[in-house]
XYZ file of N, CA, C and O in Angstrom:
568
model
N 144.372 192.213 137.336
C 145.594 192.476 136.613
C 145.776 193.960 136.341
O 146.873 194.439 136.213
N 144.722 194.720 136.203
C 144.844 196.153 135.950
C 144.677 196.482 134.478
O 144.487 195.625 133.631
N 144.786 197.746 134.196
C 144.595 198.245 132.842
C 145.910 198.145 132.075
O 146.962 198.488 132.579
N 145.814 197.687 130.829
C 146.988 197.634 129.965
C 146.724 198.459 128.713
O 145.585 198.857 128.436
N 147.750 198.698 127.950
C 147.632 199.521 126.755
C 146.612 198.961 125.777
O 145.907 199.716 125.120
N 146.486 197.645 125.679
C 145.546 197.055 124.724
C 144.089 197.301 125.104
O 143.195 197.086 124.289
N 143.825 197.785 126.319
C 142.465 198.111 126.729
C 141.993 199.443 126.140
O 140.798 199.720 126.102
N 142.931 200.274 125.697
C 142.623 201.607 125.193
C 142.597 201.630 123.675
O 143.281 200.854 123.015
N 141.806 202.553 123.127
C 141.849 202.758 121.684
C 143.178 203.409 121.332
O 143.796 204.073 122.166
N 143.610 203.217 120.100
C 144.864 203.834 119.694
C 144.652 205.303 119.337
O 143.528 205.815 119.361
N 145.726 205.976 119.004
C 145.689 207.412 118.750
C 144.734 207.775 117.613
O 143.959 208.720 117.726
N 144.765 207.021 116.504
C 143.895 207.361 115.377
C 142.420 207.215 115.744
O 141.585 208.023 115.324
N 142.084 206.215 116.560
C 140.712 206.085 117.044
C 140.355 207.245 117.960
O 139.231 207.757 117.919
N 141.284 207.660 118.817
C 141.028 208.779 119.729
C 140.695 210.040 118.937
O 139.758 210.772 119.288
N 141.430 210.293 117.871
C 141.151 211.464 117.025
C 139.774 211.351 116.366
O 139.000 212.306 116.337
N 139.476 210.173 115.831
C 138.193 209.964 115.151
C 137.024 210.098 116.135
O 135.987 210.677 115.814
N 137.204 209.578 117.348
C 136.149 209.677 118.356
C 135.875 211.128 118.735
O 134.729 211.527 118.924
N 136.927 211.925 118.825
C 136.737 213.344 119.128
C 135.936 214.019 118.009
O 135.020 214.795 118.278
N 136.259 213.690 116.757
C 135.521 214.241 115.615
C 134.046 213.839 115.645
O 133.180 214.593 115.215
N 133.751 212.641 116.154
C 132.385 212.124 116.180
C 131.633 212.518 117.454
O 130.489 212.126 117.639
N 132.287 213.287 118.332
C 131.596 213.812 119.504
C 131.656 212.963 120.751
O 130.811 213.109 121.636
N 132.643 212.093 120.854
C 132.775 211.282 122.071
C 132.975 212.217 123.264
O 133.954 212.948 123.317
N 132.055 212.209 124.254
C 132.071 213.232 125.292
C 132.698 212.836 126.625
O 132.847 213.673 127.502
N 133.010 211.579 126.816
C 133.294 211.108 128.160
C 134.702 211.428 128.631
O 135.637 211.501 127.851
N 134.798 211.592 129.950
C 136.109 211.685 130.564
C 136.715 210.290 130.559
O 136.015 209.296 130.632
N 138.021 210.240 130.473
C 138.703 208.959 130.340
C 139.862 208.871 131.321
O 140.339 209.871 131.846
N 140.309 207.660 131.538
C 141.482 207.429 132.379
C 142.753 207.912 131.704
O 143.723 208.251 132.352
N 142.770 207.886 130.394
C 143.993 208.199 129.674
C 143.802 209.305 128.672
O 142.699 209.738 128.385
N 144.939 209.777 128.150
C 144.907 210.797 127.109
C 146.156 210.650 126.252
O 147.164 210.074 126.668
N 146.043 211.157 125.046
C 147.175 211.210 124.137
C 147.618 212.656 124.018
O 146.846 213.502 123.602
N 148.848 212.929 124.390
C 149.472 214.217 124.126
C 150.558 214.041 123.075
O 151.041 215.011 122.516
N 150.946 212.812 122.894
C 151.896 212.434 121.854
C 151.274 211.293 121.083
O 150.480 210.530 121.622
N 151.632 211.177 119.840
C 150.949 210.226 118.963
C 151.046 208.787 119.435
O 150.089 208.043 119.345
N 152.158 208.365 119.945
C 152.316 206.965 120.309
C 152.483 206.739 121.803
O 152.946 205.692 122.225
N 152.100 207.724 122.620
C 152.219 207.567 124.070
C 150.876 207.884 124.708
O 150.320 208.941 124.508
N 150.364 206.934 125.468
C 149.105 207.128 126.175
C 149.432 207.337 127.646
O 150.058 206.494 128.277
N 149.023 208.468 128.195
C 149.275 208.781 129.594
C 148.077 208.345 130.418
O 146.948 208.726 130.133
N 148.313 207.574 131.423
C 147.238 207.076 132.264
C 147.571 207.411 133.705
O 148.560 206.915 134.251
N 146.754 208.273 134.327
C 147.014 208.765 135.671
C 148.466 209.231 135.750
O 148.879 210.081 134.978
N 149.243 208.678 136.647
C 150.630 209.085 136.772
C 151.584 208.189 135.992
O 152.778 208.459 135.930
N 151.068 207.120 135.419
C 151.918 206.198 134.672
C 151.867 206.502 133.195
O 151.061 207.284 132.719
N 152.734 205.881 132.448
C 152.767 206.091 131.009
C 152.863 204.740 130.322
O 153.682 203.909 130.676
N 151.987 204.519 129.364
C 152.075 203.341 128.513
C 152.562 203.806 127.153
O 152.101 204.808 126.644
N 153.447 203.082 126.575
C 153.890 203.387 125.227
C 153.346 202.357 124.259
O 153.451 201.167 124.504
N 152.796 202.828 123.178
C 152.311 201.920 122.146
C 153.469 201.427 121.305
O 153.423 200.364 120.735
N 154.505 202.184 121.229
C 155.673 201.780 120.457
C 155.904 202.693 119.278
O 155.069 203.507 118.919
N 157.045 202.580 118.690
C 157.363 203.406 117.534
C 157.871 204.772 117.950
O 158.185 205.031 119.104
N 157.924 205.643 116.981
C 158.433 206.996 117.220
C 157.354 207.835 117.893
O 156.223 207.883 117.444
N 157.727 208.502 118.958
C 156.773 209.337 119.688
C 156.894 210.774 119.192
O 157.958 211.362 119.236
N 155.791 211.312 118.686
C 155.784 212.687 118.197
C 154.664 213.453 118.880
O 153.593 212.915 119.133
N 154.933 214.718 119.177
C 153.919 215.544 119.840
C 152.779 215.839 118.874
O 152.967 215.932 117.669
N 151.576 215.987 119.431
C 150.405 216.340 118.631
C 149.975 217.745 119.004
O 150.354 218.274 120.048
N 149.190 218.369 118.133
C 148.786 219.753 118.361
C 147.875 219.912 119.571
O 147.906 220.924 120.245
N 147.034 218.943 119.832
C 146.136 219.020 120.972
C 146.012 217.642 121.606
O 146.289 216.637 120.978
N 145.597 217.619 122.845
C 145.426 216.343 123.543
C 144.099 215.705 123.130
O 143.136 216.388 122.809
N 144.083 214.393 123.136
C 142.881 213.620 122.833
C 142.634 212.660 123.982
O 143.569 212.029 124.469
N 141.381 212.534 124.388
C 141.087 211.552 125.424
C 141.325 210.164 124.857
O 141.171 209.931 123.662
N 141.722 209.255 125.735
C 142.002 207.877 125.332
C 141.058 206.953 126.087
O 141.384 206.453 127.150
N 139.855 206.734 125.551
C 138.921 205.851 126.236
C 139.322 204.390 126.076
O 140.064 204.022 125.159
N 138.801 203.574 126.968
C 138.969 202.141 126.799
C 137.974 201.670 125.741
O 136.982 202.353 125.438
N 138.225 200.509 125.199
C 137.311 199.915 124.223
C 135.927 199.764 124.853
O 134.910 200.053 124.224
N 135.884 199.370 126.107
C 134.619 199.199 126.818
C 133.842 200.509 126.901
O 132.618 200.526 126.720
N 134.531 201.618 127.176
C 133.853 202.919 127.234
C 133.241 203.280 125.885
O 132.135 203.810 125.824
N 133.961 203.010 124.808
C 133.452 203.342 123.479
C 132.246 202.478 123.133
O 131.245 202.978 122.616
N 132.316 201.181 123.440
C 131.173 200.303 123.175
C 129.934 200.776 123.929
O 128.822 200.780 123.388
N 130.118 201.197 125.180
C 128.983 201.692 125.966
C 128.449 202.998 125.385
O 127.238 203.192 125.297
N 129.315 203.913 124.987
C 128.891 205.184 124.389
C 128.083 204.928 123.121
O 127.023 205.541 122.926
N 128.566 204.024 122.268
C 127.820 203.718 121.044
C 126.450 203.136 121.368
O 125.459 203.464 120.715
N 126.386 202.288 122.381
C 125.128 201.629 122.758
C 124.161 202.614 123.415
O 122.995 202.701 123.027
N 124.623 203.386 124.391
C 123.746 204.250 125.186
C 123.418 205.556 124.461
O 122.267 205.970 124.404
N 124.428 206.216 123.909
C 124.223 207.545 123.321
C 123.886 207.521 121.834
O 123.217 208.413 121.340
N 124.367 206.520 121.116
C 124.167 206.472 119.668
C 123.265 205.319 119.219
O 122.977 205.190 118.039
N 122.861 204.462 120.147
C 121.920 203.358 119.899
C 122.442 202.281 118.944
O 121.664 201.601 118.274
N 123.753 202.104 118.888
C 124.345 201.032 118.104
C 124.993 200.036 119.052
O 125.859 200.387 119.842
N 124.558 198.779 118.960
C 125.144 197.734 119.794
C 126.141 196.955 118.942
O 125.777 196.275 117.982
N 127.427 197.106 119.288
C 128.494 196.360 118.625
C 128.787 195.152 119.497
O 129.124 195.294 120.666
N 128.644 193.988 118.919
C 128.816 192.759 119.678
C 129.959 191.921 119.103
O 129.790 191.285 118.060
N 131.123 191.926 119.766
C 132.173 190.994 119.345
C 131.704 189.574 119.657
O 131.207 189.307 120.751
N 131.810 188.683 118.677
C 131.272 187.338 118.818
C 132.350 186.294 118.548
O 133.135 186.436 117.610
N 132.352 185.234 119.346
C 133.229 184.096 119.108
C 132.485 183.127 118.188
O 131.380 182.686 118.506
N 133.078 182.830 117.056
C 132.427 182.040 116.020
C 133.122 180.686 115.882
O 134.354 180.622 115.862
N 132.347 179.632 115.782
C 132.866 178.295 115.475
C 132.584 178.024 114.007
O 131.473 178.253 113.538
N 133.585 177.538 113.304
C 133.407 177.265 111.884
C 134.107 175.949 111.539
O 134.843 175.404 112.352
N 133.865 175.465 110.331
C 134.496 174.217 109.907
C 134.530 174.156 108.379
O 133.827 174.893 107.699
N 135.373 173.285 107.901
C 135.412 172.997 106.468
C 135.021 171.533 106.286
O 135.146 170.724 107.207
N 134.536 171.222 105.099
C 134.103 169.853 104.806
C 134.793 169.353 103.545
O 135.176 170.138 102.676
N 134.917 168.046 103.463
C 135.504 167.444 102.261
C 134.402 167.221 101.220
O 133.243 167.598 101.423
N 134.748 166.605 100.123
C 133.805 166.391 99.018
C 132.610 165.533 99.416
O 131.534 165.633 98.829
N 132.775 164.700 100.451
C 131.682 163.846 100.908
C 130.827 164.514 101.987
O 129.890 163.898 102.500
N 131.178 165.740 102.350
C 130.423 166.452 103.371
C 130.876 166.176 104.788
O 130.218 166.592 105.741
N 131.992 165.490 104.948
C 132.529 165.212 106.287
C 133.374 166.384 106.780
O 134.147 166.970 106.005
N 133.227 166.700 108.041
C 134.025 167.781 108.624
C 135.483 167.352 108.662
O 135.823 166.300 109.179
N 136.355 168.183 108.088
C 137.776 167.840 108.083
C 138.614 168.798 108.913
O 139.744 168.471 109.274
N 138.071 169.964 109.229
C 138.801 170.905 110.070
C 137.792 171.801 110.784
O 136.802 172.216 110.198
N 138.058 172.093 112.060
C 137.217 173.005 112.836
C 138.101 174.087 113.447
O 139.253 173.820 113.786
N 137.567 175.293 113.597
C 138.319 176.378 114.214
C 137.358 177.412 114.789
O 136.174 177.413 114.472
N 137.889 178.268 115.634
C 137.115 179.382 116.184
C 137.849 180.679 115.873
O 139.075 180.693 115.690
N 137.089 181.735 115.777
C 137.656 183.062 115.524
C 136.686 184.105 116.062
O 135.557 183.795 116.448
N 137.130 185.344 116.094
C 136.295 186.458 116.541
C 135.786 187.231 115.336
O 136.484 187.390 114.342
N 134.572 187.717 115.436
C 133.989 188.617 114.455
C 133.074 189.572 115.219
O 133.154 189.645 116.444
N 132.209 190.273 114.543
C 131.304 191.196 115.236
C 130.002 191.349 114.466
O 129.943 191.092 113.265
N 128.986 191.772 115.191
C 127.721 192.158 114.573
C 127.340 193.526 115.123
O 127.804 193.932 116.182
N 126.502 194.224 114.367
C 126.054 195.564 114.767
C 124.549 195.635 114.610
O 124.015 195.343 113.525
N 123.861 195.993 115.686
C 122.408 196.187 115.665
C 122.090 197.622 116.062
O 122.782 198.206 116.889
N 121.025 198.147 115.497
C 120.496 199.429 115.966
C 119.493 199.096 117.061
O 118.583 198.287 116.868
N 119.651 199.686 118.219
C 118.855 199.322 119.389
C 117.388 199.699 119.245
O 116.499 198.933 119.616
N 117.103 200.844 118.688
C 115.716 201.327 118.643
C 114.866 200.542 117.640
O 113.787 200.067 117.964
N 115.348 200.388 116.415
C 114.520 199.717 115.413
C 114.921 198.263 115.148
O 114.282 197.578 114.362
N 115.975 197.782 115.800
C 116.371 196.386 115.685
C 117.053 196.012 114.388
O 117.310 194.838 114.138
N 117.351 196.991 113.548
C 117.982 196.702 112.267
C 119.364 196.104 112.494
O 120.148 196.589 113.304
N 119.645 195.030 111.771
C 120.963 194.419 111.793
C 121.776 195.063 110.676
O 121.501 194.870 109.504
N 122.756 195.891 111.062
C 123.576 196.587 110.074
C 124.737 195.741 109.576
O 125.189 195.909 108.466
N 125.213 194.882 110.414
C 126.377 194.073 110.030
C 126.337 192.787 110.812
O 126.159 192.781 112.015
N 126.500 191.686 110.114
C 126.563 190.382 110.748
C 127.859 189.717 110.303
O 128.363 189.994 109.215
N 128.383 188.840 111.107
C 129.675 188.242 110.797
C 129.681 187.459 109.485
O 130.725 187.220 108.903
N 128.529 187.074 108.971
C 128.473 186.349 107.697
C 128.402 187.278 106.493
O 128.420 186.824 105.361
N 128.276 188.569 106.754
C 128.134 189.522 105.661
C 129.477 190.162 105.311
O 130.429 190.111 106.074
N 129.495 190.812 104.189
C 130.609 191.641 103.729
C 131.924 190.879 103.658
O 132.012 189.855 103.017
N 132.912 191.346 104.376
C 134.276 190.861 104.210
C 134.570 189.540 104.907
O 135.544 188.885 104.592
N 133.770 189.123 105.847
C 133.946 187.864 106.577
C 135.383 187.696 107.085
O 136.019 186.674 106.902
N 135.892 188.716 107.735
C 137.244 188.669 108.286
C 137.219 187.917 109.606
O 136.322 188.093 110.419
N 138.204 187.081 109.801
C 138.344 186.327 111.041
C 139.379 187.042 111.907
O 140.566 187.040 111.598
N 138.915 187.660 112.999
C 139.799 188.415 113.884
C 140.404 187.489 114.939
O 139.788 186.506 115.353
N 141.597 187.830 115.380
C 142.334 186.976 116.304
C 141.961 187.172 117.769
O 142.237 186.308 118.587
N 141.334 188.308 118.110
C 141.023 188.583 119.511
C 139.713 189.352 119.639
O 139.230 189.955 118.676
N 139.166 189.340 120.842
C 137.969 190.111 121.166
C 138.205 191.588 120.864
O 137.376 192.255 120.250
N 139.359 192.109 121.319
C 139.667 193.529 121.142
C 139.747 193.904 119.666
O 139.230 194.948 119.252
N 140.374 193.058 118.871
C 140.500 193.329 117.443
C 139.120 193.374 116.775
O 138.835 194.250 115.956
N 138.243 192.438 117.120
C 136.889 192.419 116.564
C 136.082 193.628 117.040
O 135.353 194.242 116.265
N 136.206 193.977 118.324
C 135.488 195.138 118.865
C 135.924 196.411 118.155
O 135.082 197.233 117.762
N 137.222 196.599 117.968
C 137.720 197.800 117.287
C 137.261 197.845 115.835
O 136.935 198.913 115.321
N 137.209 196.701 115.170
C 136.719 196.668 113.788
C 135.245 197.079 113.736
O 134.828 197.831 112.853
N 134.453 196.606 114.698
C 133.043 196.993 114.755
C 132.871 198.466 115.059
O 132.036 199.143 114.450
N 133.661 198.972 115.986
C 133.613 200.401 116.310
C 133.972 201.224 115.075
O 133.292 202.200 114.743
N 135.020 200.820 114.389
C 135.445 201.554 113.191
C 134.354 201.549 112.125
O 134.102 202.557 111.475
N 133.681 200.421 111.946
C 132.594 200.347 110.968
C 131.494 201.353 111.315
O 131.010 202.080 110.436
N 131.107 201.405 112.584
C 130.056 202.351 112.993
C 130.511 203.783 112.765
O 129.768 204.602 112.201
N 131.719 204.120 113.202
C 132.214 205.498 113.061
C 132.328 205.910 111.601
O 132.020 207.054 111.253
N 132.754 205.002 110.743
C 132.970 205.344 109.323
C 131.705 205.303 108.480
O 131.607 206.013 107.491
N 130.711 204.490 108.887
C 129.566 204.264 108.016
C 128.200 204.640 108.595
O 127.255 204.819 107.830
N 128.094 204.741 109.906
C 126.759 204.904 110.493
C 126.586 206.182 111.315
O 125.458 206.558 111.618
N 127.670 206.816 111.701
C 127.562 208.076 112.474
C 128.120 209.208 111.630
O 129.162 209.129 111.069
């Protein structure tokens, strides 16, 4: 199917990644806040397009996950979770699945975040869970 806009981090992530030292060359870049340029094509994220002072590389979510794993030793794992609710008698009355994430440090094996900890947010997609995990690492661990 090819690359789509949802495969790339958004502009605010691109800025944060640059601040955190993300070094890789990317397929895309941001020269405007809401427009991601990819090779000769242009994807628009939507909204008002405003120029930015400098260009930012626009990595894919996959590139960022690999960078965190290989260069920073944090493994962010988006996970599909099955859950259920029970009635007063302990019988399952509803079942559902959702996305969440866990974060491990590769060298010492420390589990920094598990889907049962903290906010227990149920994400709607793999990409949404991956970005939440990436954001947690960037804001709290690097």
